[in-house]
Coordinates of C-alpha atoms and ligand atoms in Angstrom, one line a residue:
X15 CA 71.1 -51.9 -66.7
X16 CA 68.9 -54.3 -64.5
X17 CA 69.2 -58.0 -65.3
X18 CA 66.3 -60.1 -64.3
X19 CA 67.4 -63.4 -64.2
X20 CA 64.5 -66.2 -64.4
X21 CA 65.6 -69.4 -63.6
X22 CA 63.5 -72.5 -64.9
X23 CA 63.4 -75.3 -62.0
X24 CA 59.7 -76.2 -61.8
X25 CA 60.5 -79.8 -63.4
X26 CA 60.1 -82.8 -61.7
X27 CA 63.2 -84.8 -63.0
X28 CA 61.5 -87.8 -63.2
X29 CA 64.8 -89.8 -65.2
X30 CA 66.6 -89.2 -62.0
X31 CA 64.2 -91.4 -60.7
X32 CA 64.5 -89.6 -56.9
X33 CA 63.0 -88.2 -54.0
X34 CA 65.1 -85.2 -54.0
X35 CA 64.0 -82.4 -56.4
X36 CA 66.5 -82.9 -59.8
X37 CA 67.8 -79.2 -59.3
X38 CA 68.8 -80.4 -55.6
X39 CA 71.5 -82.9 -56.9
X40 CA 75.0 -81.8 -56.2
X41 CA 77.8 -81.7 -58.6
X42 CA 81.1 -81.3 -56.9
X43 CA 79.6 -80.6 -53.6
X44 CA 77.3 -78.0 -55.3
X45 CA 73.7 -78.8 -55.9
X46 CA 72.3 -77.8 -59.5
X47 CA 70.5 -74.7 -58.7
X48 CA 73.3 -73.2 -56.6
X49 CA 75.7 -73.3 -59.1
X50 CA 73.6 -71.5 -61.4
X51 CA 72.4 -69.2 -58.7
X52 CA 76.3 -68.7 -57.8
X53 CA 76.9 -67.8 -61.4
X54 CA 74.0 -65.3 -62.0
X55 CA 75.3 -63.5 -58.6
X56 CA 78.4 -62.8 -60.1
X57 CA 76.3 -60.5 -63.0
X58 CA 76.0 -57.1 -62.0
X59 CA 72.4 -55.9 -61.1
X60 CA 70.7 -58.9 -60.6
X61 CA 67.4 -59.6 -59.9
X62 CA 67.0 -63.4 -59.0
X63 CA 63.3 -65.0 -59.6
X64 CA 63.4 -68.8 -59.6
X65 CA 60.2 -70.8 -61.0
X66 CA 59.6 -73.9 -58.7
X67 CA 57.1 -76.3 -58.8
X68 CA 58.0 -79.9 -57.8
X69 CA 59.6 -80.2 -55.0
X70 CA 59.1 -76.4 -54.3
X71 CA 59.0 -76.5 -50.1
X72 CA 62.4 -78.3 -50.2
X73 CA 64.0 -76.4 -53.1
X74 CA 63.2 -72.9 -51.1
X75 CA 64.7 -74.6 -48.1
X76 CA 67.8 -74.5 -49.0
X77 CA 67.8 -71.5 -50.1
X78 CA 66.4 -69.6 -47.0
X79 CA 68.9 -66.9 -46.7
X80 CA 69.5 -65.8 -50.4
X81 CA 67.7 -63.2 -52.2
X82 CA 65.5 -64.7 -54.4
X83 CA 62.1 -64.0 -55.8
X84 CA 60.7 -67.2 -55.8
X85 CA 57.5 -68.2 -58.4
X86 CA 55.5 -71.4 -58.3
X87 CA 54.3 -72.6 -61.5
X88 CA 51.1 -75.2 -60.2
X89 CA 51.1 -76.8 -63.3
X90 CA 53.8 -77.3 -65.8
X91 CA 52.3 -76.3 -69.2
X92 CA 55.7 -75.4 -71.0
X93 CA 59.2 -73.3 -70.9
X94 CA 56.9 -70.1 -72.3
X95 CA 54.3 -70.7 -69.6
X96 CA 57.2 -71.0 -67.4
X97 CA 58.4 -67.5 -68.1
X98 CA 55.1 -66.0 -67.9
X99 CA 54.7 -66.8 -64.4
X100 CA 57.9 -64.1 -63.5
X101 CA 56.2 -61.6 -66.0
X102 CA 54.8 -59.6 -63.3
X103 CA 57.7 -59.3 -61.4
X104 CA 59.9 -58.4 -64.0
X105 CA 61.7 -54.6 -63.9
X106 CA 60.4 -52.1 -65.9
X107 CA 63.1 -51.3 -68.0
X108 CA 65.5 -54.6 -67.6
X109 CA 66.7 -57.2 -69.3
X110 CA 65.4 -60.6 -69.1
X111 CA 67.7 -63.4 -68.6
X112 CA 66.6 -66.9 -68.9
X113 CA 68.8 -70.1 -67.1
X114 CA 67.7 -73.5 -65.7
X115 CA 68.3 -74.9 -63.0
X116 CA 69.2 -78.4 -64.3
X117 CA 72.3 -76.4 -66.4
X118 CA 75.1 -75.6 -63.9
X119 CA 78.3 -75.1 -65.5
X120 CA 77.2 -72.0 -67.6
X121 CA 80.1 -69.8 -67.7
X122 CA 80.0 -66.0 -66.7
X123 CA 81.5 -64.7 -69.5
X124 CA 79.2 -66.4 -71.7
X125 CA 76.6 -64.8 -70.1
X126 CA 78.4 -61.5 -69.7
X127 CA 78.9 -61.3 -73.6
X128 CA 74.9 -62.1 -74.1
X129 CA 73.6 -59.5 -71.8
X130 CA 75.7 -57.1 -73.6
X131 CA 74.1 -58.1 -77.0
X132 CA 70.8 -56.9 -75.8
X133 CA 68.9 -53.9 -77.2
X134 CA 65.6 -53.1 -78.2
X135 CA 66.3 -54.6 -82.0
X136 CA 67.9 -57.7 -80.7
X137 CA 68.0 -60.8 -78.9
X138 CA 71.0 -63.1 -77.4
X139 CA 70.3 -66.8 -78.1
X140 CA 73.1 -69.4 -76.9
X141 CA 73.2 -72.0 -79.4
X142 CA 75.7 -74.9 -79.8
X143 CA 76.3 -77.4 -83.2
X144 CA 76.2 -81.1 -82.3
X145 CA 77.0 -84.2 -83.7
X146 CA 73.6 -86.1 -82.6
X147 CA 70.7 -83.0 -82.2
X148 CA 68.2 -85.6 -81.1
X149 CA 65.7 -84.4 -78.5
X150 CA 66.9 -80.5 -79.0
X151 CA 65.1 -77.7 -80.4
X152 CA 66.9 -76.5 -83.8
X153 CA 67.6 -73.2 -85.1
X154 CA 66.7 -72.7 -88.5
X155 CA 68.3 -69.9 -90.8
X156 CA 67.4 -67.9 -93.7
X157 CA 69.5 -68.3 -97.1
X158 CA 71.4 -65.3 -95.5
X159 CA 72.4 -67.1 -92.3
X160 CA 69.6 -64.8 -90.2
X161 CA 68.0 -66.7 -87.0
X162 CA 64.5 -66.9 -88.0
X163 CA 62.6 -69.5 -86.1
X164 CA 63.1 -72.7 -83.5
X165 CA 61.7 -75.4 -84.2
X166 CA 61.3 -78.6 -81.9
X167 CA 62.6 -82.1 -82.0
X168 CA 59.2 -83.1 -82.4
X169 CA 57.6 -80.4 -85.0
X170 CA 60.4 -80.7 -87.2
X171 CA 60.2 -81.4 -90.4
X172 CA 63.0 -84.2 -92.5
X173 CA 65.0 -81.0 -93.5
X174 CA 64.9 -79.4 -89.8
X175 CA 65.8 -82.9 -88.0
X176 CA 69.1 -82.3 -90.2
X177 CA 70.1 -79.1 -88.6
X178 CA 72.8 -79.6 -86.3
X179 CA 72.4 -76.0 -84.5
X180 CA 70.9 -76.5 -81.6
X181 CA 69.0 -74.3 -78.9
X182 CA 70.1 -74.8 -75.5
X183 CA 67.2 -72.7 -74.2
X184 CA 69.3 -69.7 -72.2
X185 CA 68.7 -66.6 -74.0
X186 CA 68.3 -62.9 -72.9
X187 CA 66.3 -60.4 -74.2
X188 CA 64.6 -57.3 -73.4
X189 CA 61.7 -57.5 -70.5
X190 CA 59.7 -55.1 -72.5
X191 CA 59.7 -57.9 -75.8
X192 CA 58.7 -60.3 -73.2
X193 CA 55.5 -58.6 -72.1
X194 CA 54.6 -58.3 -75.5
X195 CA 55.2 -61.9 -76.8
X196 CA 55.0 -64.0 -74.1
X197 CA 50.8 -63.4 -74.1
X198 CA 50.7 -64.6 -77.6
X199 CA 52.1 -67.8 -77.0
X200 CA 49.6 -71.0 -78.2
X201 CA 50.0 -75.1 -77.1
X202 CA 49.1 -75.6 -80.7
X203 CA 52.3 -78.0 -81.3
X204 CA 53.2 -81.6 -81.5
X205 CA 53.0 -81.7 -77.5
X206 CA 50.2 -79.2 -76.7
X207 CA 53.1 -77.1 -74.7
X208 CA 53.3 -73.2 -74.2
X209 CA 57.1 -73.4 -76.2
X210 CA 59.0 -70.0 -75.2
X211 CA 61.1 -70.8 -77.9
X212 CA 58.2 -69.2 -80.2
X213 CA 59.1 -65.6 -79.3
X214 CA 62.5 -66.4 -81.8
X215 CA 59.8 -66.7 -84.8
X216 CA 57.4 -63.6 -83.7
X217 CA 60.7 -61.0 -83.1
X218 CA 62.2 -62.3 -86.8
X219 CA 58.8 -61.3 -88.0
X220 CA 59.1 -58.3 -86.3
X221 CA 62.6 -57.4 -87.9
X222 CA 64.3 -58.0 -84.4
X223 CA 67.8 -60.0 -84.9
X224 CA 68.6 -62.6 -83.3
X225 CA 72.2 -62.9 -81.9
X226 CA 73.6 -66.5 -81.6
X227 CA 76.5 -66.4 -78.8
X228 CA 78.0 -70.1 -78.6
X229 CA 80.1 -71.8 -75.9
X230 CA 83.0 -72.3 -75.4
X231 CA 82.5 -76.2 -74.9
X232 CA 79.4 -78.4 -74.7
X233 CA 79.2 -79.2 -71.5
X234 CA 78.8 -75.7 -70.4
X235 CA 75.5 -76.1 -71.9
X236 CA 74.7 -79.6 -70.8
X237 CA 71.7 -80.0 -68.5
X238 CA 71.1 -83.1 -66.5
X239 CA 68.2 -85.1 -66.5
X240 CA 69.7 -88.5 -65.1
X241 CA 72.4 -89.5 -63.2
X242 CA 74.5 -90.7 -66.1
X243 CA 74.2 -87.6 -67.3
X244 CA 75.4 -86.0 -63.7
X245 CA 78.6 -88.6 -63.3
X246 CA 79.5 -87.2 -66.7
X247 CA 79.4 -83.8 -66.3
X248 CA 80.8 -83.8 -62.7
X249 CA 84.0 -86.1 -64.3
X250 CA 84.5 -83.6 -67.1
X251 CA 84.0 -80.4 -64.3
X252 CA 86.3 -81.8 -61.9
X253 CA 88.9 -83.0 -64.9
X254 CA 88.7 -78.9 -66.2
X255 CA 89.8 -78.2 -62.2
X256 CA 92.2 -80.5 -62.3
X257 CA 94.2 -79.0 -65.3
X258 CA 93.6 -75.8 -63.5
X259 CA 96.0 -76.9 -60.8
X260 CA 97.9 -78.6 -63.0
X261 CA 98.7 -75.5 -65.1
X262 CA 99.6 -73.6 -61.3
X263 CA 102.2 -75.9 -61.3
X264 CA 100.4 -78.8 -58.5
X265 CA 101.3 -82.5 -59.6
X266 CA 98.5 -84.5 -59.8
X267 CA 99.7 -88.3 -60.0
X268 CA 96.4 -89.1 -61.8
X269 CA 94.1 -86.0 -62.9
X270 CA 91.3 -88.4 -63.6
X271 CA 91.4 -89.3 -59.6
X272 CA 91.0 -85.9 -58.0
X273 CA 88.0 -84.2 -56.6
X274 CA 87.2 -80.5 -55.6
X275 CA 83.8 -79.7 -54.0
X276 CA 84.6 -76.5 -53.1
X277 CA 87.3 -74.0 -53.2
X278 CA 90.9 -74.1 -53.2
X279 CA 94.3 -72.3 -53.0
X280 CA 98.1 -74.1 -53.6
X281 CA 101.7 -72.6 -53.2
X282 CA 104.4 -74.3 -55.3
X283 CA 105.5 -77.7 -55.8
X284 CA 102.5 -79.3 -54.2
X285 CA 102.0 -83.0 -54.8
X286 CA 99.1 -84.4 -54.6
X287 CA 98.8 -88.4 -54.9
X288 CA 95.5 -90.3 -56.3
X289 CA 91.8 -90.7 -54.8
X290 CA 92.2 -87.2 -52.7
X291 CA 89.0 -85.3 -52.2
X292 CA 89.1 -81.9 -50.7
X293 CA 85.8 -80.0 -49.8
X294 CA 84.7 -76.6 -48.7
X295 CA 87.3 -73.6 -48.6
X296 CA 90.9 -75.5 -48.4
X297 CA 94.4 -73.7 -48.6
X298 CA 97.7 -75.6 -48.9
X299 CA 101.2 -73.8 -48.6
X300 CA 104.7 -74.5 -50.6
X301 CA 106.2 -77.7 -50.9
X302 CA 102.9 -80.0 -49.1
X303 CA 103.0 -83.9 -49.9
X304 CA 99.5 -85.5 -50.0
X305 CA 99.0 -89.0 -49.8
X306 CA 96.4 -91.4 -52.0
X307 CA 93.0 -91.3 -49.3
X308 CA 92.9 -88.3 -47.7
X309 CA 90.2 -85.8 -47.5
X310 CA 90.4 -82.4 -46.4
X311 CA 87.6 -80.3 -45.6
X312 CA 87.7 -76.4 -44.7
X313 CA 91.8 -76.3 -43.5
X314 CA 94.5 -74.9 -43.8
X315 CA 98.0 -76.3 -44.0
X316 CA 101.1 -74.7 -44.1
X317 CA 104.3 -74.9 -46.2
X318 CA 106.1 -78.7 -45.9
X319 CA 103.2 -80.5 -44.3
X320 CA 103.0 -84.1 -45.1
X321 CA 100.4 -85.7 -44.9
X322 CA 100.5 -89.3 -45.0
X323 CA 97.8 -91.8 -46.9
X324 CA 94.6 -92.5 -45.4
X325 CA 94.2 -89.2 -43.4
X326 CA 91.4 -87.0 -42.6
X327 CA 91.3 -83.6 -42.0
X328 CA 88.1 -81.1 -41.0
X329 CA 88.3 -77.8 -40.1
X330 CA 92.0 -78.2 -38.9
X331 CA 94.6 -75.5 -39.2
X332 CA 97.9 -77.3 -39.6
X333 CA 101.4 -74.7 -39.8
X334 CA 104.7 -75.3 -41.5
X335 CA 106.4 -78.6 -41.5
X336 CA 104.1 -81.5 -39.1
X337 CA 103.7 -84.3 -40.4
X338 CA 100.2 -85.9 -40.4
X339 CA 99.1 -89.7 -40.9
X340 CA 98.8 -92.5 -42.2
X341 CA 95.3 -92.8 -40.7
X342 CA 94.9 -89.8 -38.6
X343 CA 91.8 -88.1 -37.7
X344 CA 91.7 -84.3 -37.8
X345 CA 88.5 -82.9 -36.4
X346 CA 86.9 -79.5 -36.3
X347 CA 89.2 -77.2 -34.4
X348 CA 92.4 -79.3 -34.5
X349 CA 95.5 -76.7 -34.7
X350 CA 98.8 -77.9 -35.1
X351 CA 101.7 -75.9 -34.6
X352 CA 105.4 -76.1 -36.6
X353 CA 106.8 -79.2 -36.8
X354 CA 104.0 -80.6 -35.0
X355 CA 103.5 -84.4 -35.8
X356 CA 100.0 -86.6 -35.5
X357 CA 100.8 -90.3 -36.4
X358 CA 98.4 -93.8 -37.4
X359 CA 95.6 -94.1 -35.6
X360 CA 95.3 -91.1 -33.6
X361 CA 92.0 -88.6 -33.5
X362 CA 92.2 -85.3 -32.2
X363 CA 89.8 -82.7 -31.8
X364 CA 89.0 -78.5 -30.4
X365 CA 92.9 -79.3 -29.8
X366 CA 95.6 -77.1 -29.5
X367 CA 99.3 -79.0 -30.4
X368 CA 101.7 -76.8 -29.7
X369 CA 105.3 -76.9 -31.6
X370 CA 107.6 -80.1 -32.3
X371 CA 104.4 -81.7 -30.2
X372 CA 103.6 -85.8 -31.2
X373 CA 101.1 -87.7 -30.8
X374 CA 102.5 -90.9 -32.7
X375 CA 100.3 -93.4 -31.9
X376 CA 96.9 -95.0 -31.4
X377 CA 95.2 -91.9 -29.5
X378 CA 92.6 -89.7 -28.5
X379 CA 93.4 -86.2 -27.8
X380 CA 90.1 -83.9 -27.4
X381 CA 89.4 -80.6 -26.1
X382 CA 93.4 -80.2 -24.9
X383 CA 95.6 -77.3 -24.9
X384 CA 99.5 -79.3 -25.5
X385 CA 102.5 -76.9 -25.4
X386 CA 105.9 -77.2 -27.7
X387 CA 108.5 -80.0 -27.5
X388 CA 105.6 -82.7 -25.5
X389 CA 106.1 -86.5 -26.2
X390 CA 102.0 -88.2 -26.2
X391 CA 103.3 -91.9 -25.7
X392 CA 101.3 -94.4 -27.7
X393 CA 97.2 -95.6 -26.3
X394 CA 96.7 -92.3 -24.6
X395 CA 93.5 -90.7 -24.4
X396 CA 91.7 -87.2 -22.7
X397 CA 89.1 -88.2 -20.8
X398 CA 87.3 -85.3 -21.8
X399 CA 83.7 -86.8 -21.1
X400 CA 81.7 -87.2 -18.5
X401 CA 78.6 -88.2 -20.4
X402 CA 77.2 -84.8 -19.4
X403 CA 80.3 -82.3 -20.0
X404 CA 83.5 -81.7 -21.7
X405 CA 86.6 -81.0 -20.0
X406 CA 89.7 -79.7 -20.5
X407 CA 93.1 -81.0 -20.8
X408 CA 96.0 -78.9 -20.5
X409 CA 99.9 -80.3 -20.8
X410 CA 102.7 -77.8 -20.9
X411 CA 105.9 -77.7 -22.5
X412 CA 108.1 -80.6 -22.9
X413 CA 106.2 -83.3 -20.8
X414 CA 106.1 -86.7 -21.4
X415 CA 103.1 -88.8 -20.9
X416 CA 104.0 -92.4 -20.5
X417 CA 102.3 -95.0 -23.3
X418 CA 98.7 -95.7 -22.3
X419 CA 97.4 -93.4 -20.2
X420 CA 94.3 -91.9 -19.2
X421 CA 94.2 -88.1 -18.8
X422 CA 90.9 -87.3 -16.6
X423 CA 89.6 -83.7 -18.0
X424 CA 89.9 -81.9 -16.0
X425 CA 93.4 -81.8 -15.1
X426 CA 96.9 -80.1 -16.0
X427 CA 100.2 -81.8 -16.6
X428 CA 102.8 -79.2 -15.7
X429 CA 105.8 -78.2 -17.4
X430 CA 109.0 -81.2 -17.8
X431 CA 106.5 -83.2 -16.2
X432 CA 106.7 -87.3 -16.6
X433 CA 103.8 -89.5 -16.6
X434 CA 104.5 -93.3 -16.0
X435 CA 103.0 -95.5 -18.9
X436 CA 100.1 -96.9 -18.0
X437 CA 98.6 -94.0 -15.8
X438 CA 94.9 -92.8 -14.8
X439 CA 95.7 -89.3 -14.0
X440 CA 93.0 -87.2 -12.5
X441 CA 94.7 -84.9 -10.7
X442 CA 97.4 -81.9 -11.5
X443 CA 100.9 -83.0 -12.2
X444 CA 103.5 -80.4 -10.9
X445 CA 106.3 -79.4 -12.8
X446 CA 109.2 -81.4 -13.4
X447 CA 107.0 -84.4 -11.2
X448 CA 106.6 -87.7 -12.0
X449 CA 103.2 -89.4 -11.6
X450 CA 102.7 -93.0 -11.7
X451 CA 98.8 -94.0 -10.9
X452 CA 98.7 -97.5 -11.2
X453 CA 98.9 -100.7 -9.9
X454 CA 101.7 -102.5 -8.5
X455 CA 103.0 -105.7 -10.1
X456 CA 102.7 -108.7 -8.2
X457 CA 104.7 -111.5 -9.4
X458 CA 103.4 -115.2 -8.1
X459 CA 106.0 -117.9 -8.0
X460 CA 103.7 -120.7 -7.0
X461 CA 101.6 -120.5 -9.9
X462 CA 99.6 -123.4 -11.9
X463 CA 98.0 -123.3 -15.0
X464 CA 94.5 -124.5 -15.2
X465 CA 94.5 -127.7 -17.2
X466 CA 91.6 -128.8 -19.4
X467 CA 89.2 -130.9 -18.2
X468 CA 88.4 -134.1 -19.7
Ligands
UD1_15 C1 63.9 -77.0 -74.3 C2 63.7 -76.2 -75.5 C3 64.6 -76.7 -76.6 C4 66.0 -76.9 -76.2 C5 66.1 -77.7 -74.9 C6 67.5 -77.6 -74.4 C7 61.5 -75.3 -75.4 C8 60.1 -75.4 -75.9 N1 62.4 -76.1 -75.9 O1 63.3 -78.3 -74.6 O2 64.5 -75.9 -77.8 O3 66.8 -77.5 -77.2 O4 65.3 -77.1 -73.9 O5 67.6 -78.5 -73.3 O6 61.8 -74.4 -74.6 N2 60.4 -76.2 -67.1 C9 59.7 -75.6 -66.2 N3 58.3 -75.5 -66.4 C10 57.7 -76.0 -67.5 C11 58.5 -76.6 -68.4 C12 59.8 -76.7 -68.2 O7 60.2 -75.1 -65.2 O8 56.5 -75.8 -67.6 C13 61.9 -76.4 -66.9 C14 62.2 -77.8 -66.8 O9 62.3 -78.2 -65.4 C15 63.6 -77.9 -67.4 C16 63.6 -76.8 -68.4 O10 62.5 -76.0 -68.1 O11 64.6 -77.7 -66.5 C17 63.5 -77.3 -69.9 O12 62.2 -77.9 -70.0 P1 62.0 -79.2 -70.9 O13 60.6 -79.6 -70.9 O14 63.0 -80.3 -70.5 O15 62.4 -78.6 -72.3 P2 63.0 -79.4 -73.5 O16 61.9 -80.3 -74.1 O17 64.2 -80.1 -73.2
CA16 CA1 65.2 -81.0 -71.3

């Protein structure tokens, strides 16, 4: 069966009180849109339309390589009015499901189990009880318990404002109903809007059920409309991933301090200390030892890694057993070998460190190729740059390069090779050579002080 999924993001947001469209807003790392885009993927047979209307130019942007029908609705007369804008685009024989953009934590399943209620004699309506229904649209039942109409905050009557049933607007049905009710809609209500929740009252008329499917918390349901609302549900997401490692067996030293924007994996007996944020597609091996600060972005680390507080990784691959920090700076293309070690205050970046390699201290290492067993003494930086073009750096197995010393890219520091501290090197270093490029100490017997002047 087709799905037609229509996704309601025409609204301005205007309690977010922002520049950026309301559906653009990212919870963990995600905007609003794309994590119910994401979601509606994941059904089979999808056809994605998306109403935009605020904001449309920079909503499609970011969207520019998915497939997606997208609709503008000029003026925003309503939720039915909304729907009516994807009518003609709608399958022939699909079912119609309806999502906003400003609700992202729908789950699959929820959805999967509405779809599947679908038929030509009934409608899937997600509904949810709350303690304060203030604001909501309320479902109002027969003496039997049947759905039979929705009836907004504002058109309800004292009896109807005490329903606690609520409509949280997702609902499928079948695109054929659609075509046939959507056209009868009227603004004739309390705030002259095209309502789609109408159709609920027309199919009870017409002897069409109405399923209720409800969540299987709250917040699933929850849209956003200000950035209260978007701290909240991002805490309670990222609290619900949290207990997701927890249960894999990952010790979290404070749940409530832990942020995922992104995806990731975890071997055993990971620890994981507080305030660490990891982003994009992150994998961590057995046995790893994070710090409180870090944040690791698209890497990989391998089994007994440490890293220390305070670090920062990015697109670094990091094998089995280095240790990494406090205060190190892993940029893109940083790959560490075993029992590879990058201590405070050094940056490295496209760098290759080959086994047992350190870098301890207080250095720049960029666009280098280091072999195993190499000792980077503390102050010493690749000068990779030019201010045109990048060079490389290459130092083979166990050399040694003295504390604070230049490396001029390009050059090679051969195998067993010793660098004197405080060395400009620009040229190659044979192997098993010493270099020392610098100059001599003079020491000056005779010499005064200055003394101040009065
Ligand atoms: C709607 C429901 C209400 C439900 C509530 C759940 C209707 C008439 N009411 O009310 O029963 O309890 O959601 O949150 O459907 N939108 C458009 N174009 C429009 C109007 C709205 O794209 O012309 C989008 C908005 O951007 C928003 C969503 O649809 O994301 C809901 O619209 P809104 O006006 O906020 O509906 P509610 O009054 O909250
Ligand atoms: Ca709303």
């Amino acid at each position: 069966m087709n799905i037609d999924v229509v996704i309601l993001a025409a609204g301005q947001g205007s309690r977010m009180r922002s520049k950026l469209p309301k559906v653009l807003h990212d919870l963990a790392g995600k905007s609003l849109l794309k994590h119910v885009i994401d979601t509606a993927q994941q059904l089979e047979h999808t056809h994605l339309q998306v109403i935009i209307g605020h904001g449309a130019d920079l909503v499609k942007e970011r969207f520019v390589n998915e497939d997606i029908q997208w609709i503008t609705q000029q003026q925003q007369l309503g939720t039915g009015h909304a729907v009516q804008q994807a009518l003609p685009f709608l399958k022939e024989d699909s079912i119609t499901l309806i999502l906003y953009g400003d609700v992202p934590l729908t789950r699959l399943s929820t959805l999967k189990s509405m779809v599947s209620l679908v038929t030509e004699q009934s409608i899937a309506l997600l509904t949810v009880e709350l303690d304060d229904a203030a604001g909501y649209g309320r479902i109002v039942r027969s003496a039997s318990g049947s759905v039979t109409a929705i009836v907004e905050h504002k058109d309800a009557d004292t009896a109807q404002l005490n329903i606690r049933e609520i409509n949280t607007g997702i609902l499928a049905v079948k695109s054929s109903h659609l075509r046939e009710w959507l056209p009868k809609l009227s603004n004739n209500n309390a705030q002259g809007e095209y309502y789609l929740t109408d159709i609920i009252e027309m199919a009870a008329n017409q002897g069409i059920e109405i399923k209720t499917v409800h969540p299987d918390s709250e917040q699933e349901v929850q849209g956003v409309n200000n950035r209260l609302q978007l701290s909240d549900l991002e805490r309670w997401f990222q609290l619900c991933q949290a207990r997701e490692l927890q249960e894999q067996g990952v010790t979290l030293k404070d749940p409530s301090r832990f942020d995922l924007r992104g995806e990731i994996t975890v071997g055993t007996d990971v620890i994981i200390d507080t305030n660490v944020i990891f982003e994009g597609k992150v994998s961590i091996g057995d046995n790893v030892t994070i710090a409180s600060n870090c944040i690791i972005s698209d890497s990989s680390i391998g089994d007994n890694v440490e890293i220390k507080a305070n670090s920062i990784l990015e697109q670094a691959s990091v094998a089995a057993d280095c240790v990494i920090g406090p205060f190190a700076r892993l940029r893109p293309g940083s790959q560490l070998a075993e029992k590879a070690k990058i201590g405070n205050f050094v940056e490295t970046k496209k760098t290759i460190i080959g086994e047992g390699s350190k870098v301890s201290h207080l250095s720049y290492i960029g666009d280098a190729e280091i072999g195993s067993g190499v000792n980077i003494g503390a102050g010493t930086i690749t000068c990779n740059y030019d201010g045109v073009n990048k060079f490389k750096t290459k130092i083979n197995d166990g050399a040694f390069i003295g504390s604070n010393t230049s490396l001029v890219a390009p050059v090679t520091i051969g195998k067993e090779a010793t660098v004197g501290a405080g060395s400009t090197i620009t040229r190659e270093v044979s192997d098993n050579n010493l270099a020392v490029a610098r100059g001599k100490q003079k020491n000056i017997t005779s010499w005064q002080r200055p003394v101040k002047k009065s």
